[in-house]
Coordinates of C-alpha atoms in Angstrom, one line a residue:
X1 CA 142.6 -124.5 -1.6
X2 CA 145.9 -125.1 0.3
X3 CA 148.0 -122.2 1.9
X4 CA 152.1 -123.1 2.0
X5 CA 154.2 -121.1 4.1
X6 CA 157.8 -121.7 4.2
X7 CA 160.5 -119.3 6.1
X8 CA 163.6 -119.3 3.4
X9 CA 166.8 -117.7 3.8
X10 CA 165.0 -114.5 1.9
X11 CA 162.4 -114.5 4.3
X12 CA 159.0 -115.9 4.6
X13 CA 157.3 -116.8 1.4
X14 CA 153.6 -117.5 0.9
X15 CA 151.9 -119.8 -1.6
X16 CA 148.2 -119.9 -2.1
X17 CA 146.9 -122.6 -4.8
X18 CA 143.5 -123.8 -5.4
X19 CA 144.7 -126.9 -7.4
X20 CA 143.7 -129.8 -5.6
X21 CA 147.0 -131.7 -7.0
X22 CA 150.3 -130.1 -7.0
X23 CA 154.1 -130.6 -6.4
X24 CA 156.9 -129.3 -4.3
X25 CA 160.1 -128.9 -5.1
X26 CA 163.2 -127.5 -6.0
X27 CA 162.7 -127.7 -9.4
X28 CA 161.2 -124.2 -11.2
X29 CA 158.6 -126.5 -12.8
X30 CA 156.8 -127.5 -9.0
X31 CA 153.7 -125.4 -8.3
X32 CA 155.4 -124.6 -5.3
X33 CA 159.3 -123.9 -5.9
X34 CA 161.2 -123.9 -2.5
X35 CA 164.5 -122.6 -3.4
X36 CA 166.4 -124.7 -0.8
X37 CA 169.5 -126.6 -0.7
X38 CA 167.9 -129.6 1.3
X39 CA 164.7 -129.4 -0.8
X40 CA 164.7 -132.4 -3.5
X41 CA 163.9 -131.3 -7.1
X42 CA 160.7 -133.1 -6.8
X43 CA 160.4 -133.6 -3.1
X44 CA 156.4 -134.1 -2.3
X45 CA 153.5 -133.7 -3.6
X46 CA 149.4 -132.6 -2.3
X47 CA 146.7 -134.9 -3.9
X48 CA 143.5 -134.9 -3.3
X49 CA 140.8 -138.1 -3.5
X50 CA 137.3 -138.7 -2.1
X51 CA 137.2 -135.7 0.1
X52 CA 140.6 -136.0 1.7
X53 CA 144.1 -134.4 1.3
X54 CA 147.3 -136.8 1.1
X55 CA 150.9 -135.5 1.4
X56 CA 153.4 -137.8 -0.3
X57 CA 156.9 -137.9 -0.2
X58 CA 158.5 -138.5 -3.7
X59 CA 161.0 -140.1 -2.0
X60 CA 163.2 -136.7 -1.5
X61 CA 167.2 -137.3 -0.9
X62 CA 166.8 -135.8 2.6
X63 CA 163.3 -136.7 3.7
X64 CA 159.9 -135.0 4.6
X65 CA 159.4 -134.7 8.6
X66 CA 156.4 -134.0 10.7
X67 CA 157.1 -134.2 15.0
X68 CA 160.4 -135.6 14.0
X69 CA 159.3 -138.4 12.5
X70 CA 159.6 -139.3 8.3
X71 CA 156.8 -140.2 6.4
X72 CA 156.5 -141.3 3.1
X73 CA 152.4 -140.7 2.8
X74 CA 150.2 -139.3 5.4
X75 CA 146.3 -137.5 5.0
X76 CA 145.7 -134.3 7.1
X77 CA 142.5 -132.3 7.7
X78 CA 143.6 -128.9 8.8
X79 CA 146.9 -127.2 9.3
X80 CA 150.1 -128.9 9.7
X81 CA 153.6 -127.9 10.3
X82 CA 156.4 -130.0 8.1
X83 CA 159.6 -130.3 8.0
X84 CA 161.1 -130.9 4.1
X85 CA 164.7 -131.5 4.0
X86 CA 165.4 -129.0 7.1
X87 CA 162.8 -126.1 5.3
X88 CA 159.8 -125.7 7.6
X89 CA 156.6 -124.8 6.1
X90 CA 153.3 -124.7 7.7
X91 CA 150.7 -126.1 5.4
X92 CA 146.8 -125.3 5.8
X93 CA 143.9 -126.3 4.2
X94 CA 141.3 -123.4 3.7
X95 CA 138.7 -125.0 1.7
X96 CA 135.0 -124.0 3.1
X97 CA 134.2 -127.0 6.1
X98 CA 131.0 -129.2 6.8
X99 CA 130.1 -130.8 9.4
X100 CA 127.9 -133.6 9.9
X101 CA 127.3 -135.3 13.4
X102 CA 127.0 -138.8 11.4
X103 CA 128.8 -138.5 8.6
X104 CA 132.0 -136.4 9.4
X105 CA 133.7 -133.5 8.3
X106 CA 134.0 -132.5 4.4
X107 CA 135.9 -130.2 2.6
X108 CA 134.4 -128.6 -0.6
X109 CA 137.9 -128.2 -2.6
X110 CA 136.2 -127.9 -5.9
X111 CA 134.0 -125.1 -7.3
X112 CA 130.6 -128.2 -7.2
X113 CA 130.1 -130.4 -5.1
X114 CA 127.2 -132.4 -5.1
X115 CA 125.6 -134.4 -1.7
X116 CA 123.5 -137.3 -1.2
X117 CA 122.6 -140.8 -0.7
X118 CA 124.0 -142.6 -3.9
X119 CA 127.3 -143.3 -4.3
X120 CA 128.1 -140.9 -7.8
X121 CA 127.8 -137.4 -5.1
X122 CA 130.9 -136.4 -4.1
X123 CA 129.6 -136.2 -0.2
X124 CA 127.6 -139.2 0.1
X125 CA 125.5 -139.9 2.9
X126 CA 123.8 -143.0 3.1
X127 CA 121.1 -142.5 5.1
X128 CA 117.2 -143.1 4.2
X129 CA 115.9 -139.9 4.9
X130 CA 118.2 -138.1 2.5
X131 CA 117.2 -138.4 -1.5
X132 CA 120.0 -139.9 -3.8
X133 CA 121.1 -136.7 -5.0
X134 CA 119.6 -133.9 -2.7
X135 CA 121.7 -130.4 -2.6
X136 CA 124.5 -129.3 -4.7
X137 CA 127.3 -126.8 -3.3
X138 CA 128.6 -124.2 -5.7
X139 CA 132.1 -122.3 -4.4
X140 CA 133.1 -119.2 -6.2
X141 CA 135.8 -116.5 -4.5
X142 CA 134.6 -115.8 -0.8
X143 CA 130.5 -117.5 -1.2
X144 CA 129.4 -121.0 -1.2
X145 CA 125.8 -121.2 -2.5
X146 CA 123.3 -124.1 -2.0
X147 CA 120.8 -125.3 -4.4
X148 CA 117.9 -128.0 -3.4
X149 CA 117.5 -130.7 -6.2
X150 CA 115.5 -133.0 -3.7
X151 CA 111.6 -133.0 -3.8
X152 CA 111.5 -133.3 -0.3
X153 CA 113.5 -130.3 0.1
X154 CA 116.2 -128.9 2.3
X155 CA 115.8 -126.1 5.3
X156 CA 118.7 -124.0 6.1
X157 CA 118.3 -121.8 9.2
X158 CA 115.0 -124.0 9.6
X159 CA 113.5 -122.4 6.5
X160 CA 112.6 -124.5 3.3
X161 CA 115.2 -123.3 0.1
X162 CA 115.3 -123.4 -3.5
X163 CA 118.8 -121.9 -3.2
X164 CA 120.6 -119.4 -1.3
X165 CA 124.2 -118.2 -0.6
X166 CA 125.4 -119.8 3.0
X167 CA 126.7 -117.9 5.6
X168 CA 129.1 -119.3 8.6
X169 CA 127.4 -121.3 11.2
X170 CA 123.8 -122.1 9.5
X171 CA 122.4 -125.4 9.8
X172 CA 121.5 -127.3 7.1
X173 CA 118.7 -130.0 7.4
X174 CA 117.9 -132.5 5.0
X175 CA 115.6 -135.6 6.0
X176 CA 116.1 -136.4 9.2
X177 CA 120.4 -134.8 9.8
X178 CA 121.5 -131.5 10.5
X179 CA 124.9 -130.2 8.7
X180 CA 126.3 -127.3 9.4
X181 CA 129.0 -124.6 7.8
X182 CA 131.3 -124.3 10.0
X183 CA 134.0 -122.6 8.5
X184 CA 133.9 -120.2 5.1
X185 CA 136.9 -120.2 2.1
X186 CA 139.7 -117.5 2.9
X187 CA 138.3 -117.5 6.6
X188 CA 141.8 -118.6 7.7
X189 CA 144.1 -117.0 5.4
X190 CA 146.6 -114.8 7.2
X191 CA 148.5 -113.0 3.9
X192 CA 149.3 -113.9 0.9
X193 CA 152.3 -111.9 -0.2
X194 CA 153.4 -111.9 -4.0
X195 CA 157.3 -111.9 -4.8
X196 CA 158.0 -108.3 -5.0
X197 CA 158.7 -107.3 -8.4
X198 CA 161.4 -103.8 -8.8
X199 CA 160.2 -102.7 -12.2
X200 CA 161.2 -99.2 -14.3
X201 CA 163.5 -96.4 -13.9
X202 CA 161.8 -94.9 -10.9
X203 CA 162.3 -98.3 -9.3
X204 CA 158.7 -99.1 -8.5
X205 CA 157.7 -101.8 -6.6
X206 CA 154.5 -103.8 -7.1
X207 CA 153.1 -106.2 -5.1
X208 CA 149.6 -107.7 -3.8
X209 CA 147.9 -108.8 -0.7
X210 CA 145.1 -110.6 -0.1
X211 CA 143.1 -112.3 3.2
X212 CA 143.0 -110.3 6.6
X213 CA 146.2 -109.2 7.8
X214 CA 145.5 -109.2 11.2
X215 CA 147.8 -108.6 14.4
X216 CA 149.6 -111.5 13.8
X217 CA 150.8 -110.7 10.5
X218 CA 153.1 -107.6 12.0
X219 CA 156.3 -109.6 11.2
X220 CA 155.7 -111.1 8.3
X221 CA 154.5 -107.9 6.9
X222 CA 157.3 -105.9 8.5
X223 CA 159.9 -108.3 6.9
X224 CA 158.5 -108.4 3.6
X225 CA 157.6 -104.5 3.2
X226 CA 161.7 -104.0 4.3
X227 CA 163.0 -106.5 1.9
X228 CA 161.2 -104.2 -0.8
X229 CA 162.7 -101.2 0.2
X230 CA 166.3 -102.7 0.5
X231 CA 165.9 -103.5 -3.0
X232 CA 166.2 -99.9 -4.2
X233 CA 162.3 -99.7 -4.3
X234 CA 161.6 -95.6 -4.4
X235 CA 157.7 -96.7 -4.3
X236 CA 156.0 -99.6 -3.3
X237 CA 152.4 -100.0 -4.9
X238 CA 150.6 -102.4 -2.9
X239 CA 146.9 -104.2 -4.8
X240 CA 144.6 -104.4 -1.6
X241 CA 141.4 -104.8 -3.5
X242 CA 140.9 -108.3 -1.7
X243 CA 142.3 -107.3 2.3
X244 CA 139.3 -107.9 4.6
X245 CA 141.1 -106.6 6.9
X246 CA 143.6 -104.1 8.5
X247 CA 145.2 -104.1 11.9
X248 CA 146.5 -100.8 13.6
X249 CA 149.5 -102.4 14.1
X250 CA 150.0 -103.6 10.2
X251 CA 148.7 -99.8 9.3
X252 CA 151.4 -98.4 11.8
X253 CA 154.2 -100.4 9.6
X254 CA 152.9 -99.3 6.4
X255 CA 152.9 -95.8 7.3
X256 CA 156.7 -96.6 8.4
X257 CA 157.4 -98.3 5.5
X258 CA 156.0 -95.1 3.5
X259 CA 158.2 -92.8 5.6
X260 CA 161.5 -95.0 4.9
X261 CA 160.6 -94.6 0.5
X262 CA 163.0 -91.7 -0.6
X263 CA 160.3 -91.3 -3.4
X264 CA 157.2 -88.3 -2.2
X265 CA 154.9 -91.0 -3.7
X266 CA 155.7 -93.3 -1.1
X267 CA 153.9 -96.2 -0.2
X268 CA 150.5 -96.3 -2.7
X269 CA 147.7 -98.5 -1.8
X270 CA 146.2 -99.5 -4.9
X271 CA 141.9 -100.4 -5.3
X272 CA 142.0 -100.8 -1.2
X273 CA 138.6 -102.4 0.0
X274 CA 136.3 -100.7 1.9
X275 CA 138.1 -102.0 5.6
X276 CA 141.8 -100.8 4.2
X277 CA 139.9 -97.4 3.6
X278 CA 138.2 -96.9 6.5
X279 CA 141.4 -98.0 8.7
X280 CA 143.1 -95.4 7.0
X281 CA 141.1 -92.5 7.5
X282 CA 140.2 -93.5 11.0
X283 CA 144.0 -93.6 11.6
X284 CA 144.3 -90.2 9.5
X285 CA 147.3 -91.9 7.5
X286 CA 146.5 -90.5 4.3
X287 CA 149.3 -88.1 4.7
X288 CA 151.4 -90.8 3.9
X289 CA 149.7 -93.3 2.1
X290 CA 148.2 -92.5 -1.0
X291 CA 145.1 -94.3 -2.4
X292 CA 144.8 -94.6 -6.2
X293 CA 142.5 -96.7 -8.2
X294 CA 143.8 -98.7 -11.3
X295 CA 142.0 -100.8 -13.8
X296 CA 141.5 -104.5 -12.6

C-alpha cells in the first residue's frame, strides 16, 4: 500500500492505493493523475517484485528527480520525497514491516504472504532451523494475522500458536530466529483526503477521511476544508468512520470551518469512530458539529 502526496496548484492532493503496480501521470487513465504542466502523460510508474518497490521513470519529457539528481529506475524502502517534472510529491510505503536480524526487512504488500525455507514463500529464509513452508501472514484492513503450518511450530510473545492476530512490536520465533512486527498497515498514514465533491441544490459537500489526523495535519486540513467552502459548499459532510484519531487542533478547524458554512447544518461528521466522538464531546463541540449516522 503506497501513500502519494503531491502539493498542486489546487492544493495538496492525497492518493492512497493498495495496488502493488501503478502509473503516474498526466494522463486521466494513470492510477495516479497529477494534473501538471511538467508532469509527462505517462511519467513513472511503482512496481513491485520479490519484496521490494521500484520507481521507474517512463522516460518523462522533463524528468523524475530525487536530491537533485535524475533517475531513470531506483528501489526505496520507506518514504521518499521526488521531484516529477517540477511537482513534488512525497511517496511512502505503509505496508505492515518485518524485521529479521538475519534476513532483513520485508514488507507484506499483499493480502498472503507466506514464509519459509524453500524458495516458492514469498519471504524466504534459508536457514535449517526453519521448515520449508512454516507461517503464513494474512493482511486484511488494519490486522495482520499469523497462522503456523510448521510441525515444529512458531512462538509469538514466547508462547506456542496455532494462529493469532499480531500486534506491533511482538516477536516472532521460529527455529532458532526471532522476527519481529515492527510497524502495523495505516500506522503512518497522516490523511487521506477525497476530492471534494459539490453535489445538489443545497450545495452539499461530501467528502471522507481516513488514518489519524494528528497535529501535523492542521494545514493540510485547513486548506482542504477552505477550498470546500469557497466552492459554494452550504454543508460539508465529512465520512470519519475510519479516523483513529483527532487532534485539538484539527477539531478547533473543523469547528471553524462549521462556523464559516452559511447553511445551520454546518459541518456534519458522518459514522465518526469512537476517538472522533469522544474528541468531540470532550471539546463540547457538538454545538457545531453535528453527528449523523448513514448506511455504509
Amino acid at each position: 500500500m503506497i501513500q502519494l502526496q503531491a502539493d498542486l496548484p489546487s492544493g495538496l492532493k492525497t492518493w492512497l492505493l493498495k495496488d502493488t503496480d501503478f502509473t503516474i501521470g498526466r494522463s486521466a487513465d494513470c492510477q495516479i493523475h497529477l494534473e501538471h504542466s511538467s508532469v509527462s502523460k505517462i511519467h513513472a510508474t511503482v512496481r513491485w517484485l520479490a519484496g521490494n518497490y521500484s520507481l521507474h521513470d517512463e522516460g518523462s519529457s522533463n524528468g523524475s528527480w530525487i536530491d537533485g539528481q535524475s533517475f531513470s529506475s531506483i528501489r526505496f524502502d520507506d518514504a521518499i520525497n521526488v521531484i516529477f517534472g517540477t511537482l513534488e510529491c512525497n511517496l511512502q510505503i505503509l505496508d505492515p514491516l518485518f524485521v529479521s536480524d538475519h534476513f532483513g526487512r520485508f514488507r507484506v504488500a499483499t493480502a498472503s504472504v507466506r514464509v519459509g525455507r524453500s524458495a516458492t514463500n514469498d519471504w524466504v529464509i534459508d536457514h535449517p532451523t526453519v521448515s520449508a513452508e512454516h507461517f503464513i501472514l494474512e493482511c486484511q484492513e488494519d490486522t495482520v494475522r499469523l497462522l503456523n503450518v510448521s510441525r515444529q511450530g512458531t512462538r509469538v510473545g514466547g508462547l506456542p500458536i496455532a494462529e493469532t492476530v499480531l500486534a506491533v512490536g511482538d516477536e516472532i520465533t521460529i527455529g532458532d530466529l526471532k522476527l519481529v512486527y515492527l510497524k502495523s498497515p495505516l500506522m503512518a498514514v497522516a490523511a487521506v483526503f477525497d476530492p471534494p465533491q459539490v453535489t445538489g441544490r443545497n450545495a452539499v459537500c461530501r467528502a471522507s477521511v481516513s488514518g489519524a489526523l494528528g497535529r501535523d495535519q492542521v494545514t493540510a486540513i485547513s486548506a482542504y476544508l477552505a477550498a470546500a467552502v469557497e466552492s459554494g459548499a452550504h454543508t460539508i459532510e465529512l465520512e470519519l468512520g475510519r479516523c483513529s484519531a483527532l487532534h485539538p487542533h484539527v477539531l478547533d478547524v473543523l469547528v471553524a470551518t462549521a462556523r464559516k458554512c452559511e447553511s445551520s447544518r454546518g459541518l456534519i461528521l458522518l459514522n465518526p469512530a469512537p476517538p472522533v466522538e469522544r474528541a468531540v464531546a470532550l471539546a463540547n463541540a457538538s454545538q457545531w458539529l453535528r453527528i449523523a449516522r448513514s448506511p455504509r
